[in-house]
XYZ file of C-alpha atoms in Angstrom:
449
model
C -70.771 7.314 29.690
C -72.322 3.896 30.068
C -75.826 4.327 31.483
C -75.937 0.938 33.142
C -72.583 0.422 34.737
C -70.095 2.447 36.729
C -66.767 3.535 35.307
C -65.087 2.943 38.626
C -61.693 1.332 38.969
C -61.397 -2.365 39.795
C -59.358 -1.905 42.946
C -60.902 -3.446 46.051
C -59.957 -2.958 49.700
C -59.634 -6.328 51.375
C -58.145 -5.027 54.585
C -58.633 -1.384 55.426
C -55.934 0.750 57.040
C -56.697 2.896 60.032
C -58.593 6.056 59.169
C -60.185 8.986 60.934
C -63.034 6.657 61.896
C -60.718 4.287 63.798
C -58.376 5.106 66.659
C -55.970 2.185 67.171
C -58.962 -0.137 67.415
C -58.814 -3.897 67.218
C -60.314 -5.330 64.046
C -64.058 -5.713 64.578
C -67.140 -6.277 62.530
C -70.085 -3.899 62.567
C -73.294 -5.845 63.042
C -76.214 -4.726 60.931
C -79.508 -3.957 62.603
C -81.571 -3.502 59.481
C -85.025 -5.031 59.441
C -86.213 -5.652 55.868
C -89.143 -3.358 55.060
C -92.521 -5.084 55.259
C -93.546 -4.000 51.750
C -92.045 -3.152 48.366
C -90.463 -6.589 48.005
C -88.798 -5.624 44.739
C -86.631 -2.952 46.336
C -82.868 -3.495 46.086
C -81.628 -5.535 49.044
C -78.176 -6.437 50.237
C -76.543 -9.252 52.101
C -76.616 -8.176 55.794
C -73.744 -10.560 56.583
C -71.181 -8.416 54.774
C -68.472 -6.858 56.864
C -68.881 -3.145 57.307
C -65.456 -1.673 57.714
C -64.243 1.872 57.885
C -63.448 3.401 54.527
C -59.754 3.848 53.642
C -58.379 7.336 53.179
C -59.360 9.033 49.943
C -56.872 9.214 47.105
C -55.118 12.518 46.368
C -57.258 14.956 44.375
C -56.911 15.050 40.609
C -56.881 18.430 38.892
C -59.754 18.827 36.443
C -59.717 21.254 33.505
C -62.937 23.236 33.234
C -63.941 24.893 29.948
C -66.259 27.906 30.209
C -68.430 28.887 27.236
C -69.184 32.502 26.367
C -72.864 33.079 27.240
C -75.377 34.211 24.623
C -78.859 35.460 25.419
C -81.515 33.564 23.490
C -85.261 33.167 23.656
C -85.164 30.898 26.735
C -85.614 32.384 30.222
C -82.445 32.786 32.272
C -81.747 33.290 35.954
C -80.279 36.622 37.024
C -80.601 39.504 39.472
C -82.729 42.460 38.382
C -80.712 45.704 38.374
C -83.750 47.700 39.528
C -85.566 45.641 42.179
C -82.431 43.602 43.057
C -84.425 40.376 43.256
C -83.140 37.015 42.049
C -85.457 36.162 39.142
C -86.021 33.976 36.101
C -86.455 36.445 33.235
C -89.617 36.792 31.150
C -88.953 36.871 27.401
C -90.786 38.943 24.787
C -90.342 38.606 21.001
C -90.611 41.480 18.512
C -90.013 41.921 14.799
C -86.571 43.410 14.345
C -84.250 44.240 11.481
C -83.602 40.584 10.603
C -87.328 39.954 10.048
C -87.768 42.922 7.711
C -84.622 42.092 5.741
C -85.948 38.549 5.226
C -89.324 39.911 4.116
C -87.672 42.256 1.626
C -85.615 39.397 0.212
C -88.756 37.315 -0.353
C -90.493 40.259 -2.062
C -87.566 40.586 -4.443
C -87.819 36.912 -5.437
C -91.603 37.158 -5.733
C -92.619 35.058 -2.727
C -95.405 37.235 -1.298
C -96.865 34.465 0.900
C -93.537 33.873 2.666
C -93.161 37.596 3.180
C -96.511 37.716 4.969
C -95.820 34.668 7.150
C -92.288 35.443 8.372
C -93.306 38.090 10.985
C -95.667 35.566 12.591
C -93.923 32.197 12.204
C -90.128 32.542 12.309
C -89.257 33.266 15.948
C -85.537 32.655 15.428
C -85.280 35.885 13.405
C -87.072 38.001 15.994
C -85.487 40.255 18.581
C -85.642 38.916 22.150
C -86.217 41.175 25.139
C -85.687 39.877 28.675
C -87.853 41.524 31.345
C -88.133 41.284 35.119
C -91.406 39.498 36.025
C -91.631 41.540 39.240
C -91.092 45.148 38.122
C -91.265 44.752 34.302
C -87.843 46.347 33.870
C -86.186 45.585 30.536
C -82.952 43.822 31.460
C -79.585 44.722 29.991
C -76.752 42.309 29.140
C -74.897 43.507 32.247
C -77.647 41.912 34.359
C -76.545 38.475 33.158
C -73.171 37.530 34.656
C -71.555 34.361 33.388
C -72.403 32.211 36.379
C -76.110 33.152 36.289
C -76.924 31.924 32.793
C -79.126 28.883 33.258
C -78.345 27.301 29.880
C -74.629 28.055 29.805
C -73.739 27.419 33.408
C -72.198 23.954 33.152
C -69.384 22.937 30.852
C -67.474 20.721 33.268
C -65.914 17.781 31.432
C -66.850 15.171 34.067
C -69.626 12.627 34.478
C -71.453 10.994 37.365
C -71.087 7.214 37.579
C -74.381 5.325 37.210
C -74.652 1.951 38.972
C -77.643 -0.427 38.757
C -78.992 -1.200 42.240
C -79.307 -4.888 41.364
C -75.680 -5.193 40.271
C -73.397 -7.588 42.144
C -71.045 -5.828 44.586
C -73.088 -2.643 44.208
C -72.030 -1.430 47.686
C -68.342 -1.673 46.816
C -68.852 0.299 43.613
C -70.863 2.999 45.373
C -68.191 3.393 48.052
C -65.454 3.560 45.410
C -67.354 6.340 43.620
C -67.900 8.209 46.884
C -64.167 8.064 47.640
C -63.184 9.199 44.160
C -65.990 11.540 43.032
C -68.028 12.195 46.171
C -71.224 11.145 44.364
C -72.818 8.186 42.583
C -76.178 7.634 40.897
C -77.880 4.334 41.734
C -80.475 3.396 39.134
C -83.581 1.458 40.140
C -82.896 1.778 43.859
C -86.638 2.124 44.550
C -89.614 0.754 42.638
C -92.009 2.972 40.694
C -94.907 1.900 42.931
C -92.951 2.849 46.035
C -91.981 6.343 44.859
C -95.510 6.966 43.577
C -96.911 6.142 47.029
C -94.383 8.452 48.722
C -95.262 11.183 46.227
C -98.948 10.873 47.154
C -98.168 10.844 50.881
C -96.028 13.997 50.673
C -98.479 15.998 48.519
C -100.547 17.532 51.370
C -97.352 18.449 53.229
C -95.963 20.211 50.149
C -99.246 22.079 49.722
C -99.239 23.361 53.319
C -95.580 24.446 53.419
C -94.678 28.089 54.031
C -91.894 30.167 52.476
C -88.438 29.684 53.996
C -87.747 32.885 55.939
C -83.972 32.367 55.890
C -83.839 32.507 52.096
C -81.779 29.311 51.883
C -84.592 27.652 49.931
C -86.109 29.731 47.099
C -89.737 30.804 47.528
C -90.718 28.475 44.677
C -89.547 25.416 46.652
C -92.065 23.567 48.828
C -90.902 21.125 51.490
C -92.153 18.171 53.526
C -90.269 17.021 56.615
C -90.316 14.343 59.309
C -90.813 11.291 57.074
C -91.124 8.823 59.958
C -94.285 10.588 61.147
C -95.903 10.724 57.681
C -96.417 7.191 56.382
C -95.100 3.649 56.249
C -93.962 4.204 52.649
C -91.848 7.166 53.784
C -90.342 5.120 56.623
C -89.459 2.311 54.229
C -87.784 4.812 51.919
C -85.470 5.862 54.757
C -84.877 2.241 55.798
C -83.747 1.049 52.368
C -81.220 -1.736 53.086
C -78.767 -0.578 50.417
C -78.756 2.982 51.739
C -78.296 1.835 55.344
C -75.536 -0.587 54.407
C -73.600 2.112 52.529
C -74.097 4.506 55.450
C -72.919 1.899 57.959
C -69.781 1.113 56.000
C -68.913 4.751 55.466
C -69.952 6.370 58.746
C -69.670 3.763 61.521
C -67.051 4.988 63.985
C -64.849 2.627 66.007
C -63.148 4.034 69.092
C -60.718 2.504 71.603
C -60.101 3.971 75.059
C -59.030 3.045 78.588
C -61.008 3.074 81.808
C -58.264 2.637 84.360
C -56.242 -0.331 83.097
C -59.150 -1.809 81.144
C -59.033 -1.309 77.388
C -62.406 -0.923 75.683
C -63.478 -0.686 72.043
C -66.914 0.604 71.078
C -68.730 1.472 67.890
C -71.236 4.143 66.971
C -73.513 3.615 63.975
C -74.956 6.410 61.813
C -78.426 7.824 62.402
C -80.899 9.960 60.491
C -79.856 13.607 60.407
C -82.926 14.799 58.498
C -85.621 13.648 56.082
C -86.923 16.260 53.660
C -89.046 16.178 50.530
C -88.693 18.925 47.928
C -91.103 20.151 45.259
C -89.534 22.668 42.865
C -92.244 24.461 40.913
C -91.991 25.945 37.389
C -89.895 29.107 37.491
C -88.030 27.808 40.543
C -84.717 29.509 41.146
C -81.387 27.787 41.591
C -80.140 27.259 45.115
C -76.671 28.419 46.124
C -73.943 25.768 45.953
C -73.240 24.475 49.451
C -72.016 21.578 51.576
C -74.467 19.830 53.894
C -71.950 19.110 56.659
C -71.533 22.795 57.558
C -74.135 22.168 60.287
C -71.411 20.193 62.076
C -68.649 22.833 61.679
C -66.822 20.272 59.566
C -63.044 20.168 59.097
C -61.159 18.039 56.564
C -59.832 15.791 59.344
C -63.447 14.921 60.244
C -64.567 13.865 56.745
C -66.786 12.065 55.963
C -69.324 13.104 58.589
C -72.566 12.431 56.724
C -74.116 11.320 53.454
C -77.164 12.443 51.525
C -79.465 10.407 49.315
C -81.721 12.225 46.842
C -84.487 10.006 45.420
C -86.419 11.067 42.314
C -90.202 10.968 42.807
C -90.634 12.399 39.313
C -88.318 12.602 36.319
C -85.555 15.110 37.037
C -83.480 16.678 34.292
C -81.447 19.806 33.643
C -84.356 21.981 32.539
C -86.635 21.222 35.506
C -83.938 21.770 38.110
C -82.071 18.505 38.632
C -79.682 18.714 41.585
C -76.329 20.198 40.548
C -73.154 18.588 41.905
C -69.434 19.275 41.546
C -67.736 15.848 41.384
C -64.419 15.890 43.231
C -65.262 18.934 45.359
C -65.315 16.685 48.442
C -61.504 16.636 48.154
C -61.120 20.414 48.379
C -59.449 21.243 51.682
C -58.786 24.938 50.981
C -61.357 26.897 53.005
C -60.937 29.814 50.578
C -61.881 27.693 47.541
C -65.358 28.847 46.517
C -67.514 26.655 44.250
C -68.358 27.945 40.762
C -71.637 27.227 39.007
C -69.871 26.423 35.739
C -68.132 23.511 37.502
C -71.442 21.843 38.407
C -73.307 19.204 36.419
C -76.916 17.995 36.812
C -77.689 14.645 38.435
C -80.473 13.551 36.098
C -82.711 10.801 37.479
C -85.710 8.699 36.532
C -88.335 7.958 39.223
C -86.809 5.448 41.646
C -83.210 6.425 40.885
C -81.128 7.960 43.669
C -78.050 10.159 43.886
C -75.900 9.346 46.927
C -73.235 11.865 47.928
C -70.972 12.676 50.861
C -71.775 15.663 53.055
C -68.797 17.762 51.955
C -69.670 17.611 48.240
C -70.752 20.973 46.825
C -74.259 20.746 45.366
C -77.438 22.783 44.862
C -80.990 22.473 43.638
C -81.174 23.631 40.023
C -83.455 26.142 38.283
C -86.795 24.869 37.012
C -87.049 26.576 33.621
C -90.104 24.615 32.487
C -93.608 26.027 32.269
C -95.540 23.020 33.543
C -93.222 20.511 35.279
C -92.881 20.062 39.012
C -89.681 18.385 40.149
C -90.301 16.290 43.256
C -87.608 14.477 45.201
C -87.113 12.934 48.636
C -83.949 13.474 50.642
C -82.630 11.081 53.297
C -79.603 12.439 55.163
C -77.566 10.377 57.639
C -74.724 11.397 59.945
C -72.378 9.822 62.459
C -74.203 8.727 65.570
C -72.547 11.139 67.997
C -73.451 14.336 66.108
C -76.557 16.379 66.793
C -79.241 15.786 64.168
C -80.116 18.627 61.791
C -83.801 17.777 62.172
C -84.895 17.253 65.773
C -86.299 13.755 65.372
C -87.417 13.536 69.003
C -89.853 16.397 68.319
C -90.689 15.294 64.771
C -91.434 11.739 65.931
C -91.830 11.762 69.744
C -91.936 8.489 71.718
C -95.740 8.386 71.803
C -95.876 8.639 68.012
C -93.189 5.959 67.685
C -95.323 3.607 69.765
C -98.413 4.380 67.669
C -96.456 3.591 64.514
C -95.064 0.404 66.112
C -91.576 1.220 64.889
C -89.139 -1.677 64.986
C -85.956 -1.575 67.108
C -83.912 -0.936 63.953
C -86.151 1.990 62.973
C -85.993 3.477 66.465
C -82.205 3.273 66.497
C -81.883 4.839 63.041
C -84.058 7.697 64.343
C -81.542 8.195 67.150
C -83.338 6.679 70.118
C -80.493 4.268 70.846
C -77.179 4.905 72.605
C -74.099 6.055 70.733
C -71.476 4.133 72.688
C -70.086 4.458 75.179
C -72.920 6.519 76.710
C -74.146 9.322 74.431
C -77.926 9.746 74.436
C -78.953 8.208 77.756
C -82.222 8.985 79.565
C -82.149 8.713 83.359
C -78.810 7.014 82.770
C -80.377 4.168 80.856
C -80.565 3.283 77.190
C -83.858 4.873 75.975
C -84.550 1.677 74.066
C -85.000 0.029 77.479
C -86.262 2.893 79.638
C -88.826 4.249 77.143
C -89.659 1.386 74.788
C -88.928 -1.646 76.994
C -86.618 -3.156 74.375
C -83.716 -5.258 75.619
C -81.800 -7.007 72.862
C -78.223 -7.578 71.731
C -77.772 -3.876 70.931
C -79.258 -2.458 74.128
C -76.489 -0.703 76.053
C -76.352 -1.451 79.772
C -75.170 1.569 81.752
């Protein structure tokens, strides 16, 4: 796969047909309300004058052939469930001199190489017997404890790739949207600068350090989180307000709706808002998350897709061995509710700092296992949903009005947080647009009720 350009098709949609986002609406243009961030001038930017239209229906799914390799236990740790303590673990490996070592020593004695005979038991690990143990209860694990889908180094043999698109490329939005329609995911390289992600990494560090274990078990105990980016720092706010991310979200998730009030026909639009902002630190030994879809919070049905998008930004280098996010390209097209995702279908979204993986909310994905001894994988997640859905993270508690005023958030930032009206009248306060009644902002986007 080309590491600099997408392998997407060249088809372009000049006039979009009606989709689930449009209900017999007249052709309209979605106006952007994106204020350029005050810093990080070298971030990828986009032309705010572009039309943001609803996305055409996705193409029919294409059957993919998946090849599954027979697992073999080696000297590397693997993820499994202990048969004694029944905990999900990453095994601890122990090496011992077995039959192969002594046969090799005997062969060297026969040929007169006494030095090699003495060194083999200490230097040649590949000939040694490997024992996998539970780090919790020290039980020696048997081969039956390692089902196919739990083997960390044999779990992915899917013959698919993730398109990689440079953020500075011309028509980058069109290519991202094409990949999202076809694959459900795209990697955007260089979407954020190194200085920007390094600042966010520093700002999130104390929040990672103070996090507590997830009681629900959805996030492994080795995962630390940081939430509520808009209340943390200006660098975190700017990460969420990236113009390319907002433009893609607007084009994909803006909903246009036409209705009658008496004999008067009205057409309104609702723009996407932040659903949640979460940072993740996956420590060495971190366990793999279960494959899941993010839009389950909204009780999603195929007729509602797409409802949201996610954007995972690498704050540190992320690769297969330190737990890069696993995705199943094409799984956003699965409409069968009985179709369960398989780990061997997933591939890692490997990123350099500043790269981002953008995916639709109904794509199956999971945080991977961190099999390294000394690498922390740190990422930031920005998740956006249609403006009339309840947010996964309660932003009005995470960033209450008083805090918004202290931070001097711009009208665009307040609306992305969800403080504006989703037309015609969703989100009012005392039957007024909160932008006016709370923040005293009256502009072209203020809704008069």
